[in-house]
CSV table of C-alpha atoms in Angstrom, one decimal:
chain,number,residue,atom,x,y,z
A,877,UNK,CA,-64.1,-44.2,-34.6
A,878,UNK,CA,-63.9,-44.7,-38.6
A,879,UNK,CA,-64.7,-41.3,-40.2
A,880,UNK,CA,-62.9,-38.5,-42.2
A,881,UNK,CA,-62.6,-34.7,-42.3
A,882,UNK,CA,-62.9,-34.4,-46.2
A,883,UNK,CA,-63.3,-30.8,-47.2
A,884,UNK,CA,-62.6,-27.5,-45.1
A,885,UNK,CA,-64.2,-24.1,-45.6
A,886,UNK,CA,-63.8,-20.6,-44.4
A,887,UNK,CA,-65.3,-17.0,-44.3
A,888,UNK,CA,-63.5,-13.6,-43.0
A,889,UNK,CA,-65.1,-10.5,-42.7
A,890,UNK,CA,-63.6,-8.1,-45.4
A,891,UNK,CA,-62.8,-5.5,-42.6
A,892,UNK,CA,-59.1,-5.5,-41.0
A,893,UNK,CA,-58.6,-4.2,-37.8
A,894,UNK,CA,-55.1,-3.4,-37.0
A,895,UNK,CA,-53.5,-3.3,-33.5
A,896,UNK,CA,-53.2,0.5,-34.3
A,897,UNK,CA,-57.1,1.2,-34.7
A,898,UNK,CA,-57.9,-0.8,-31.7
A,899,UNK,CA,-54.8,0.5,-29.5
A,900,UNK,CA,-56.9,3.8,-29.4
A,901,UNK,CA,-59.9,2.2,-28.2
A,902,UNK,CA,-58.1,0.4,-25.6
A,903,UNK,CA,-55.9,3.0,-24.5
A,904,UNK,CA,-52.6,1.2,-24.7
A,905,UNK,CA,-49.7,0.9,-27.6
A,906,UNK,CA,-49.9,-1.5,-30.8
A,907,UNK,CA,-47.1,-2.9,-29.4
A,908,UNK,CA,-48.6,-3.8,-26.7
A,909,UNK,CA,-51.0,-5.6,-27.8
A,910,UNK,CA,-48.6,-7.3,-30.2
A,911,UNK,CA,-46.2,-8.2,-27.4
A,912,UNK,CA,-48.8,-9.8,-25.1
A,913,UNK,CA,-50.7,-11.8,-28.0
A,914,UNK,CA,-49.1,-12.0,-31.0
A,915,UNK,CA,-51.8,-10.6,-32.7
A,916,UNK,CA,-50.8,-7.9,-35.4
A,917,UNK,CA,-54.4,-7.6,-37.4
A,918,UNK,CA,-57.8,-9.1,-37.0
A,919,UNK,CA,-61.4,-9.3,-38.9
A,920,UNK,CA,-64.4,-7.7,-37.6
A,921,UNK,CA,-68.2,-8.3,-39.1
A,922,UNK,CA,-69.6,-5.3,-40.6
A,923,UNK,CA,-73.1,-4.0,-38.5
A,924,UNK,CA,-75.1,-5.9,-41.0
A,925,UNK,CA,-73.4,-8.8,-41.3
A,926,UNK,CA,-74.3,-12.0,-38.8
A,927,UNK,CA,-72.8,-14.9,-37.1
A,928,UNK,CA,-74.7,-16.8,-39.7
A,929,UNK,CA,-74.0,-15.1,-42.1
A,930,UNK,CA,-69.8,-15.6,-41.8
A,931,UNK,CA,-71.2,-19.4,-40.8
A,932,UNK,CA,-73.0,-19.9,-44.2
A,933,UNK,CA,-70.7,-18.6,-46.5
A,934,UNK,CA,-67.9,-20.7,-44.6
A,935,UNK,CA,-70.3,-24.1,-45.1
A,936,UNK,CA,-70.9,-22.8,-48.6
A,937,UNK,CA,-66.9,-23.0,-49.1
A,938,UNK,CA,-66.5,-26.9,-47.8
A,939,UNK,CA,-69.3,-28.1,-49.4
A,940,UNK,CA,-67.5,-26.7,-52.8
A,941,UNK,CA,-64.7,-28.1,-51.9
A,942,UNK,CA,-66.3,-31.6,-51.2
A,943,UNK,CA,-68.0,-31.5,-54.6
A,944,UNK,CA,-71.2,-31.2,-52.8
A,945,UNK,CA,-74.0,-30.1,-52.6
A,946,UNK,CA,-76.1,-28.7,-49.8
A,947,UNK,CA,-79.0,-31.1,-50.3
A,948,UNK,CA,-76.9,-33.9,-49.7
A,949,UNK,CA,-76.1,-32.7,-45.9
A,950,UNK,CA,-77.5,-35.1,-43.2
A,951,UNK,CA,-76.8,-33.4,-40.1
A,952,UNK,CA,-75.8,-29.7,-39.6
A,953,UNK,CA,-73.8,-29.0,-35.8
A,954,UNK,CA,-73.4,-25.0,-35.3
A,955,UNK,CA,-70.5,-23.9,-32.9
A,956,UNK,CA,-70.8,-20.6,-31.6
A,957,UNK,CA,-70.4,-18.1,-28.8
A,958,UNK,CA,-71.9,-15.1,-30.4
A,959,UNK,CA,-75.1,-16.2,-32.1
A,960,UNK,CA,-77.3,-14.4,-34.1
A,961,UNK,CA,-80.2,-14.6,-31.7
A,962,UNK,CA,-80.8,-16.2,-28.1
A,963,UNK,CA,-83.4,-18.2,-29.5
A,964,UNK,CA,-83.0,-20.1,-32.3
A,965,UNK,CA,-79.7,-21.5,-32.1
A,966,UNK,CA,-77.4,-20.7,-34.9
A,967,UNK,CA,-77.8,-23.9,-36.7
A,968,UNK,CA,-81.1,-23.6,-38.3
A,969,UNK,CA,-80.4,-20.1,-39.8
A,970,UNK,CA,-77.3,-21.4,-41.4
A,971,UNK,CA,-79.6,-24.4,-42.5
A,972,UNK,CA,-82.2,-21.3,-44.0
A,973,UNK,CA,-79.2,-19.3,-45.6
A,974,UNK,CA,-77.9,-22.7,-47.8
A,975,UNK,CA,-80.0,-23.3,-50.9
A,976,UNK,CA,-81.7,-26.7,-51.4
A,977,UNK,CA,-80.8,-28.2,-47.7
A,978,UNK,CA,-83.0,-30.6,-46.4
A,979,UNK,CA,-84.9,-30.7,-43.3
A,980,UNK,CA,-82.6,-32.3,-41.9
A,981,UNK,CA,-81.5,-31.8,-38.1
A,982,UNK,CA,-79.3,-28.8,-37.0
A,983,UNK,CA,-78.1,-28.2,-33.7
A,984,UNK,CA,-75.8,-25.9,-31.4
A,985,UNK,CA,-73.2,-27.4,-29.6
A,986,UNK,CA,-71.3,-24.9,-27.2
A,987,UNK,CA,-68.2,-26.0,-26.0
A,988,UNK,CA,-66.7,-22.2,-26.4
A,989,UNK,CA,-63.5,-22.3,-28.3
A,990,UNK,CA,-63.2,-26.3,-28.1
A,991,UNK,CA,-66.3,-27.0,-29.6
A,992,UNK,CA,-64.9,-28.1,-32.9
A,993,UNK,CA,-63.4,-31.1,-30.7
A,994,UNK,CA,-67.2,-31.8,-29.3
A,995,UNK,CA,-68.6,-31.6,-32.7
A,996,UNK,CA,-66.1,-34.4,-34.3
A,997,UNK,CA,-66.8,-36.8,-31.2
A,998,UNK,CA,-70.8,-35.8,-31.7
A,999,UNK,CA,-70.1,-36.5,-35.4
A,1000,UNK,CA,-68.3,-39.5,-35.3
A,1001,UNK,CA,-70.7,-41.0,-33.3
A,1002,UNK,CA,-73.4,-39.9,-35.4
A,1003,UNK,CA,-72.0,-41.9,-37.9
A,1004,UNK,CA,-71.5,-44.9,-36.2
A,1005,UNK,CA,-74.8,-45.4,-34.8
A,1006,UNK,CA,-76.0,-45.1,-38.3
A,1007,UNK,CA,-77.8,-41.9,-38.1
A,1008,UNK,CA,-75.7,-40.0,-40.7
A,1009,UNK,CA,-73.0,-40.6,-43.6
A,1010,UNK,CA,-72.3,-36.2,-44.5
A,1011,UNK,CA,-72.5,-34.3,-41.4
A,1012,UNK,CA,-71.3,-30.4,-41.4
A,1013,UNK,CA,-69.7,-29.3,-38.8
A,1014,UNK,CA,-69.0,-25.3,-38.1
A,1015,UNK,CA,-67.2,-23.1,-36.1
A,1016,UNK,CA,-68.5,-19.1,-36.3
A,1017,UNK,CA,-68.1,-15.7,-34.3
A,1018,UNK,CA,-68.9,-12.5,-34.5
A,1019,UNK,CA,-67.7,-11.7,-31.0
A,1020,UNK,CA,-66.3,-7.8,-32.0
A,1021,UNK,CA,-69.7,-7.1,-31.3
A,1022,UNK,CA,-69.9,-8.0,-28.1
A,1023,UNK,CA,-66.6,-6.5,-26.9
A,1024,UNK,CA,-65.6,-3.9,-24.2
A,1025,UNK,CA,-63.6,-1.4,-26.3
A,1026,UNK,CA,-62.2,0.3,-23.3
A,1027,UNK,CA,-58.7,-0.1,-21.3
A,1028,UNK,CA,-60.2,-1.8,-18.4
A,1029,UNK,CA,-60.8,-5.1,-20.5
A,1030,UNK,CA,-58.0,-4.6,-23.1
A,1031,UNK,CA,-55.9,-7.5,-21.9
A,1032,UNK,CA,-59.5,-9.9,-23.3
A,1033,UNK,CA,-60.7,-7.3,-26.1
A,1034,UNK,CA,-57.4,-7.0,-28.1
A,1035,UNK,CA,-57.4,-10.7,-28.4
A,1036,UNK,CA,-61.0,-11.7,-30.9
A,1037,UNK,CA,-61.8,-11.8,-34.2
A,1038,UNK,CA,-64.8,-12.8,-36.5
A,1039,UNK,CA,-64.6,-15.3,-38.8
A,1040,UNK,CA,-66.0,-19.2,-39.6
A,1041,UNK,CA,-65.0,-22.3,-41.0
A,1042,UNK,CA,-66.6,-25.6,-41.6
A,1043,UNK,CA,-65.5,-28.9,-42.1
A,1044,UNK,CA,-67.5,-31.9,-43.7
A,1045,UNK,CA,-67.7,-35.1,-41.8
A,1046,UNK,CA,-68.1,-38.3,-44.0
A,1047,UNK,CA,-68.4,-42.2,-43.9
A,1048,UNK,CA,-66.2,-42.8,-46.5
A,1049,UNK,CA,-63.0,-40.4,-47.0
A,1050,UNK,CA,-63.9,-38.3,-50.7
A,1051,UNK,CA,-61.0,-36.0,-51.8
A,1052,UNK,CA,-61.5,-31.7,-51.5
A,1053,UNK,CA,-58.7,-29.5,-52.2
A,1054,UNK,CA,-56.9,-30.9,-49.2
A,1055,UNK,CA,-56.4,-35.0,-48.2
A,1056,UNK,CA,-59.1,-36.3,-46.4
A,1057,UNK,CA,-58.3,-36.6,-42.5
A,1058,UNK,CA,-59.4,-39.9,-40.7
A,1059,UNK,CA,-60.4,-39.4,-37.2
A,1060,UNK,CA,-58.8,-41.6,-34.9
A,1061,UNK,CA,-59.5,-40.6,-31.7
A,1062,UNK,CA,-60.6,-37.3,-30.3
A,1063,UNK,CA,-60.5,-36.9,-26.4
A,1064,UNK,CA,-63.0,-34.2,-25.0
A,1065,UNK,CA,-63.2,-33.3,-20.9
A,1066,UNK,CA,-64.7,-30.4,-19.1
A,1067,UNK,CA,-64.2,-29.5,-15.0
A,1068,UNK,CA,-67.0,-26.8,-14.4
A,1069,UNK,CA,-65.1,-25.8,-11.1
A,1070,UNK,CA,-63.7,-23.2,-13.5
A,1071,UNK,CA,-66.8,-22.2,-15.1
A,1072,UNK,CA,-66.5,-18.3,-13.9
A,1073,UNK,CA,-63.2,-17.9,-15.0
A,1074,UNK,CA,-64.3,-17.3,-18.5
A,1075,UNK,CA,-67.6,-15.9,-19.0
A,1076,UNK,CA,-69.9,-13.6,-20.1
A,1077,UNK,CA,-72.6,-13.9,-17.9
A,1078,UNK,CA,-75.8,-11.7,-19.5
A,1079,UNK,CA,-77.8,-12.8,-20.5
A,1080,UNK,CA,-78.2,-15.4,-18.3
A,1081,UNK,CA,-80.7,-16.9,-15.4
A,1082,UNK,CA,-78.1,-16.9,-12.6
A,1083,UNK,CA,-77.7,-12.8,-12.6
A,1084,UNK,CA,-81.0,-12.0,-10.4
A,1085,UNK,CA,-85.0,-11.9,-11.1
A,1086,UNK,CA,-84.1,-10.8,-14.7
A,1087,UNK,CA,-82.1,-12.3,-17.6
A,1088,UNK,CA,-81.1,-9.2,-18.3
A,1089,UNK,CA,-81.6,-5.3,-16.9
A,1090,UNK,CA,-79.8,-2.0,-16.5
A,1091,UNK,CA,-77.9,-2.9,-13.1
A,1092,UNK,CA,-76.1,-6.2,-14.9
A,1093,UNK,CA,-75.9,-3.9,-18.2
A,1094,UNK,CA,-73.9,-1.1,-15.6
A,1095,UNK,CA,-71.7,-3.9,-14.4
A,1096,UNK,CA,-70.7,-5.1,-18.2
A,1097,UNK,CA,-72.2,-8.9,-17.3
A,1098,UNK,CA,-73.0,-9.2,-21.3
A,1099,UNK,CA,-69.0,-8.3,-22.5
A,1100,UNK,CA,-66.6,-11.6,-21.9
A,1101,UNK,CA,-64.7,-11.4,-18.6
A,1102,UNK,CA,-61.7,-13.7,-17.7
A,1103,UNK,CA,-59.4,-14.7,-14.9
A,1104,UNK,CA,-56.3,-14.2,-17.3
A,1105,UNK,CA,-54.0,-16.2,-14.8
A,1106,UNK,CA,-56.0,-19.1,-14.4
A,1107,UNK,CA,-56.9,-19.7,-17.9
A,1108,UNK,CA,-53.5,-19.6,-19.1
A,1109,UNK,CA,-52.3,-21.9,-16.6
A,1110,UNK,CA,-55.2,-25.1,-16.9
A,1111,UNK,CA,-54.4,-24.6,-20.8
A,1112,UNK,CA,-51.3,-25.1,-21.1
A,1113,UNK,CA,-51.4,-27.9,-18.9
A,1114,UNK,CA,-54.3,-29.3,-19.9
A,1115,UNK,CA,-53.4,-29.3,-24.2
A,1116,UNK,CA,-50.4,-30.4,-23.2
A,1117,UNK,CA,-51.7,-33.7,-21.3
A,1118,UNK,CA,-54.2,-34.3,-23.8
A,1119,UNK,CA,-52.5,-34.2,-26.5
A,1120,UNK,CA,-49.7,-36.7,-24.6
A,1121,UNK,CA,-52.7,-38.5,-23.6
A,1122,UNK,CA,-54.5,-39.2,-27.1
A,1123,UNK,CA,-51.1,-40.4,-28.5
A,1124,UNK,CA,-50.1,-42.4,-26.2
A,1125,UNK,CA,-53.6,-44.6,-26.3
A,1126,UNK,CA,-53.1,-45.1,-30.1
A,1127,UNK,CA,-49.8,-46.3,-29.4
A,1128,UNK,CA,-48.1,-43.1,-31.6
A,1129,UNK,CA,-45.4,-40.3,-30.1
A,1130,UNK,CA,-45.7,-36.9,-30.5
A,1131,UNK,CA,-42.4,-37.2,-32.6
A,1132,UNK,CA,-44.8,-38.6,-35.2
A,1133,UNK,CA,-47.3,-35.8,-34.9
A,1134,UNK,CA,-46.4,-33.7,-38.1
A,1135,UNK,CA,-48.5,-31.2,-37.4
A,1136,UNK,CA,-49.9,-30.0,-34.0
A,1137,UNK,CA,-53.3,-27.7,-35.3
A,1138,UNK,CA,-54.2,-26.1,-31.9
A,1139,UNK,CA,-57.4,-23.3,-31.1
A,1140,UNK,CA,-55.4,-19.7,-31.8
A,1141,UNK,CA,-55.7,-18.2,-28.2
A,1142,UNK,CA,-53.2,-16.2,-28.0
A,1143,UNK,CA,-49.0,-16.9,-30.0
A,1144,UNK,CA,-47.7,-16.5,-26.5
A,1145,UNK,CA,-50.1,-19.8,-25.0
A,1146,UNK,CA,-49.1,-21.6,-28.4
A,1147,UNK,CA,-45.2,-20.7,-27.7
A,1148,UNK,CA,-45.8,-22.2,-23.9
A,1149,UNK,CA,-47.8,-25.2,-25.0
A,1150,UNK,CA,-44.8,-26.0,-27.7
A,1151,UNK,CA,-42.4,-25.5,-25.0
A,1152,UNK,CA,-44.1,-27.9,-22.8
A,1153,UNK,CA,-44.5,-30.2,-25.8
A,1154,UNK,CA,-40.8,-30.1,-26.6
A,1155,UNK,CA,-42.4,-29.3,-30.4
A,1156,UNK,CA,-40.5,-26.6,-32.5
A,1157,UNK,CA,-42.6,-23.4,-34.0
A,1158,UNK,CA,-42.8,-24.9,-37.5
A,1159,UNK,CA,-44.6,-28.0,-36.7
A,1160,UNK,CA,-47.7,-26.3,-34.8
A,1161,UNK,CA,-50.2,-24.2,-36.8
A,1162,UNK,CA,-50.8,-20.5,-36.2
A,1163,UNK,CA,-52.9,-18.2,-37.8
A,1164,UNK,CA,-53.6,-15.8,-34.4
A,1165,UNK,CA,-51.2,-13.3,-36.1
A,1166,UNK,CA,-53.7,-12.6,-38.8
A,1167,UNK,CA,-57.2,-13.5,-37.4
A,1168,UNK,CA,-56.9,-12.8,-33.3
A,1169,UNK,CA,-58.3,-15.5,-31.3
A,1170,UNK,CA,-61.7,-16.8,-33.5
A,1171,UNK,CA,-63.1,-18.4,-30.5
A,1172,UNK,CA,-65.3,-21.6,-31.6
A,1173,UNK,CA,-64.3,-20.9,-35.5
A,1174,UNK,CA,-60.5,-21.0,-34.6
A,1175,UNK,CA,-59.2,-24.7,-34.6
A,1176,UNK,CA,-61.4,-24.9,-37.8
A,1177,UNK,CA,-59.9,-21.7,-39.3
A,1178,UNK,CA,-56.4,-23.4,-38.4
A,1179,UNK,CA,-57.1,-26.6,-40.0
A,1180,UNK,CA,-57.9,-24.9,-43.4
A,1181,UNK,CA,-55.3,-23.2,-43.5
A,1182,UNK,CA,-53.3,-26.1,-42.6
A,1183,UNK,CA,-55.0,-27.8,-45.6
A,1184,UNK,CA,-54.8,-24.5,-47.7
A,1185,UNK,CA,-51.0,-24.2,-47.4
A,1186,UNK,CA,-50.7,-28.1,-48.0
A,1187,UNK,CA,-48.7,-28.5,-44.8
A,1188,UNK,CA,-50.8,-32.0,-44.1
A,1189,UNK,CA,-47.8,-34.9,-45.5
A,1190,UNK,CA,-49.8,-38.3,-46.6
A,1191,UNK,CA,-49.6,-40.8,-44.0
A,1192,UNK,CA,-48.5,-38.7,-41.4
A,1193,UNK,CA,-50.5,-37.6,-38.0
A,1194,UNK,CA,-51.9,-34.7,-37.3
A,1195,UNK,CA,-53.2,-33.4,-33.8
A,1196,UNK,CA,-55.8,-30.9,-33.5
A,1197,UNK,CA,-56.0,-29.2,-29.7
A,1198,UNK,CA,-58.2,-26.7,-28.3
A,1199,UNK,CA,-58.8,-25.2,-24.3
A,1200,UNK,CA,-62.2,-22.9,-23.8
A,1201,UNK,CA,-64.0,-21.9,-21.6
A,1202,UNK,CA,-66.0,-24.1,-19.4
A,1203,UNK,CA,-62.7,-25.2,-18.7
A,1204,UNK,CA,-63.7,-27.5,-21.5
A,1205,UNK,CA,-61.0,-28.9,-23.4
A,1206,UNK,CA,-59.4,-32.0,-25.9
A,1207,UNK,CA,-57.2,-33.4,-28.6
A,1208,UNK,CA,-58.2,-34.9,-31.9
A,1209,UNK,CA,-55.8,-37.5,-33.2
A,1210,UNK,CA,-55.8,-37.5,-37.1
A,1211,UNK,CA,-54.2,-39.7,-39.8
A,1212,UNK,CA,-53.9,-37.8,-42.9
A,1213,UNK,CA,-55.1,-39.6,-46.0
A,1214,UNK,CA,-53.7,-40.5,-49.7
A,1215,UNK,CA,-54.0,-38.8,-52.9
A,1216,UNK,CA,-56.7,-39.8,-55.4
A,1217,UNK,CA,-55.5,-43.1,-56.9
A,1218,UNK,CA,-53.2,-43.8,-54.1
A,1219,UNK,CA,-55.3,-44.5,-51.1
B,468,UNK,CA,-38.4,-22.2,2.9
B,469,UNK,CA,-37.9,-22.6,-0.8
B,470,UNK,CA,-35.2,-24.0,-2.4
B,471,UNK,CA,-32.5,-21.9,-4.0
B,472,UNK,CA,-33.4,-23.0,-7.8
B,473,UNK,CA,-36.8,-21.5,-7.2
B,474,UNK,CA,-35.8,-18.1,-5.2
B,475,UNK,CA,-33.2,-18.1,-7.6
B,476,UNK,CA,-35.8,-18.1,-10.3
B,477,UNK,CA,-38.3,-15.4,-8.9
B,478,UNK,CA,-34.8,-12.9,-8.6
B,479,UNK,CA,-34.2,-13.7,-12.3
B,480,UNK,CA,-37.9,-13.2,-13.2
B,481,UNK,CA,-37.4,-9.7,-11.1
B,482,UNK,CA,-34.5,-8.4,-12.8
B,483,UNK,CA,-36.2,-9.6,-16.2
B,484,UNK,CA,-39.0,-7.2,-15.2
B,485,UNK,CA,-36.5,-4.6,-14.4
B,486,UNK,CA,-37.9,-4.9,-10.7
B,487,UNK,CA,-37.6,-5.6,-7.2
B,488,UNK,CA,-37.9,-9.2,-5.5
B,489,UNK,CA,-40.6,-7.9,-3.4
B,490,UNK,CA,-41.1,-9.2,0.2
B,491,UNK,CA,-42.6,-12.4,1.1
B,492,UNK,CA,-46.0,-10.8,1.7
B,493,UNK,CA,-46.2,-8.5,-1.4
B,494,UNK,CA,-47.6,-9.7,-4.9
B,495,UNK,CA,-45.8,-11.6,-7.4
B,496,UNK,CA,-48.3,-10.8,-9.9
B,497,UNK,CA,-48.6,-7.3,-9.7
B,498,UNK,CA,-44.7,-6.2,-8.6
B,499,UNK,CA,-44.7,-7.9,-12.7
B,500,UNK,CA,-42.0,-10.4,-11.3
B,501,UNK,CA,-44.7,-12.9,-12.7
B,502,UNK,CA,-46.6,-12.8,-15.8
B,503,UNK,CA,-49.2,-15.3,-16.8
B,504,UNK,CA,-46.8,-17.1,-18.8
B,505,UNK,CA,-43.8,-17.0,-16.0
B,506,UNK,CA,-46.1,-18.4,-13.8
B,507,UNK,CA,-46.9,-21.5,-16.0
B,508,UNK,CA,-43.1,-22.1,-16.1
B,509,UNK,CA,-43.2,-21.2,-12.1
B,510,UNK,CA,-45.3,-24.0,-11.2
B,511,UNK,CA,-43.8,-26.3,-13.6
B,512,UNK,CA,-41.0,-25.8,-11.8
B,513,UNK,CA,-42.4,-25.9,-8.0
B,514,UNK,CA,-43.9,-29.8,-9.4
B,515,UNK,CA,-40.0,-30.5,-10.2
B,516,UNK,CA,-38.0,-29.2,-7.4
B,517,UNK,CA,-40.3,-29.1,-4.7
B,518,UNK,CA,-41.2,-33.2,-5.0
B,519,UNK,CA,-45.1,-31.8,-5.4
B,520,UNK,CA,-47.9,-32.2,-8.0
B,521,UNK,CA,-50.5,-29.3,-7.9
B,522,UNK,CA,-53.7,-30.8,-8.7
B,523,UNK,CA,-56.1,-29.0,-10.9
B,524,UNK,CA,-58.1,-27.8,-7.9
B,525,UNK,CA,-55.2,-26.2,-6.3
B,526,UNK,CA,-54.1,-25.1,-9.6
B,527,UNK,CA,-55.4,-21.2,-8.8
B,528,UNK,CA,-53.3,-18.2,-9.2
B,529,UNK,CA,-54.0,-16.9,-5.8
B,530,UNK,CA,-51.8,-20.0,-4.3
B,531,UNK,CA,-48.9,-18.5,-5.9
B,532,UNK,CA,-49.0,-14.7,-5.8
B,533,UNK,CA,-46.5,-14.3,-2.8
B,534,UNK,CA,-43.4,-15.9,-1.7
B,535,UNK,CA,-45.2,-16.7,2.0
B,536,UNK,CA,-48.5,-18.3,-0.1
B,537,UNK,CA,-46.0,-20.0,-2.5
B,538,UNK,CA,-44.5,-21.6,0.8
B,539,UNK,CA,-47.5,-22.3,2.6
B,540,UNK,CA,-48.5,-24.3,-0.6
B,541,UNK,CA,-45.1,-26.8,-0.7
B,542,UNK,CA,-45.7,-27.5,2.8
B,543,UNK,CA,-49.7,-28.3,2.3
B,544,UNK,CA,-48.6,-30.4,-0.9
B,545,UNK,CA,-46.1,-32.2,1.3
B,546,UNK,CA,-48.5,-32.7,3.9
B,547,UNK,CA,-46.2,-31.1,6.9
B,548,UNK,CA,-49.1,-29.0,8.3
């Protein structure tokens, strides 16, 4: 695979939600929620404002910092678990919201929170069969709105946040405010034998003669649900051997992995998986503290901040991990670029 | 039977939780000897002591939420029933 990350965008929601607002909702303490996420604050979307919406603006942001402009987009890939609508996917309404982009194809990809892993393999590929030299790739959710504010499902709804972020996806490595990040490998797997452990299952064909009625709407089919247990224990395992697995097929350690840029599920997951790792705090990326857990827009959120706070060395490696459900999962393997005039 | 290194995990987990060890039939999970997180370290350390690897299929909560299940597992992973 011979293609770069070469600019990074984002979008947040303007509206903080502390642990103290949603601690009412949820029936249990700020410091509760704190101490069994790590979360202090999160963004919600406003009622008007969509999936798309956060989605567009965040595209809007990398292609300024490519130097781009829309119209020069080949290929648009939307990651989301909250879309705007059932039908169309997210993709073409981001395409609609950016001035002067082309008719060029735009499609959804849902991998959950480890779709931005899916959507560099489907993009480096796309590149290497020829098909496309600027792809845009996004991540964006708006999943407040689909949320069970009540104390039953605290332990899932104190965890999200809405936000986006894109990256662009090029041939040829071009310098944004960050240094461009060759792709060297990413390694994506899935085991459906999971699939129910994370869900939210309206609505959805598998749930009776209807997608969706009043007896799945009394049983809360269409907020998320999740065996808690279970997920946490297949993702720290599973980051874990990815991430040893992608490094060890290139033939580099995780000593030399500067940066570890991981999906923002939850600190205490991130604290386990660096454990595991034997990788201290300051060389893995976390943003959860700030944003909650962003679903399909959080490994991109991470890596612009990563490229924001100019924590990417030249020449070194970066790793970006992410778990979701499905179980899906994977590790991209990155080399971070030169300067202008020294690459 | 378990070795020491693991009971004697599970009775430092308890007195973490500022609980009992409960019985070998009662929950793990919800006496709050084992959180989410302990039990990633848990099995981590039933694949090191124990001589087993739990494979991803077997890798359920419910296989762990009692001393007697935990048990019942080693000896499957072993093959000695």
């Amino acid at each position: 695979m011979s293609c770069y990350i070469t600019a990074c965008g984002a979008a947040l929601p303007d509206r903080v939600v502390t642990n103290a607002e949603l601690a009412r909702w949820l029936e249990v303490t700020p410091e509760w929620i704190e101490a069994n996420s790590g979360i202090r604050e999160r963004r919600w979307a406003g009622a008007e404002q969509s999936t798309s919406d956060l989605a567009a603006a965040a595209v809007s942001d990398a292609l300024n910092d490519a130097g781009m402009s829309a119209g020069q987009i080949d290929y648009l890939i939307g990651c989301t678990l909250s879309p705007d609508y059932q039908v169309p996917g997210i993709a073409p309404l981001v395409q609609r919201k950016l001035a002067g982009c082309r008719q060029v194809p735009a499609v959804d990809l849902r991998a959950g929170c480890a779709a931005m892993l899916y959507s560099l393999q489907l993009a480096g590929g796309l590149i290497a069969a020829g098909a496309a030299n600027d792809i845009v790739c996004f991540g964006a959710e708006a999943q407040s709105k689909g949320l069970d504010l009540a104390r039953r499902s605290a332990e899932l709804s104190m965890l999200f946040g809405d936000g986006a972020g894109a990256v662009v996806v090029s041939r040829e490595p071009r310098h944004g405010r960050g240094l461009p990040l060759e792709i060297k490998d990413v390694l994506i797997a899935a085991d459906g034998n999971f699939a129910e452990d994370l869900t939210v299952r309206a609505p959805g064909t598998a749930n009776g003669p209807r997608w969706f009625d009043a007896e799945q709407r009394a049983e809360r089919l269409h907020h998320p649900a999740m065996n808690g247990r279970s997920v946490i224990l297949h993702a720290v395992r599973k980051l874990a051997d990815a991430a040893i697995e992608v490094t060890t097929r290139n033939g580099v350690s995780l000593d030399q992995i500067d940066l570890i840029i991981p999906h923002q599920a939850n600190a205490n997951l991130l604290r386990s998986l660096g454990n595991r790792l034997k990788v201290s705090e300051e060389r893995i990326v976390v943003n959860v503290d700030r944003y909650g857990n962003t679903s399909g827009a959080s490994a991109f959120l991470a890596l612009w901040q990563a490229q924001r706070e100019r924590r990417l060395r030249p020449g070194s490696h970066a790793l970006i991990l992410a778990f979701a459900a499905g179980f899906t999962w994977g590790a991209a393997l990155c080399r971070v670029g030169q300067p202008p005039g020294q690459g | 039977m378990l070795p020491e290194v693991v009971l004697s995990y599970l009775t430092q987990a308890a007195e973490e939780a500022r609980t009992e060890l409960p019985d070998r039939n009662s929950s793990l999970f919800l006496s709050g000897v084992l959180d989410s997180f302990a039990l990633v370290d848990f099995v981590a350390l039933l694949e090191s002591k124990c001589g087993v690897r739990v494979d991803d299929a077997e890798l359920r909560p419910e296989n762990f939420d009692t001393i007697a299940k935990v048990e019942a597992f080693v000896q499957r992973a072993r093959g000695e029933v």
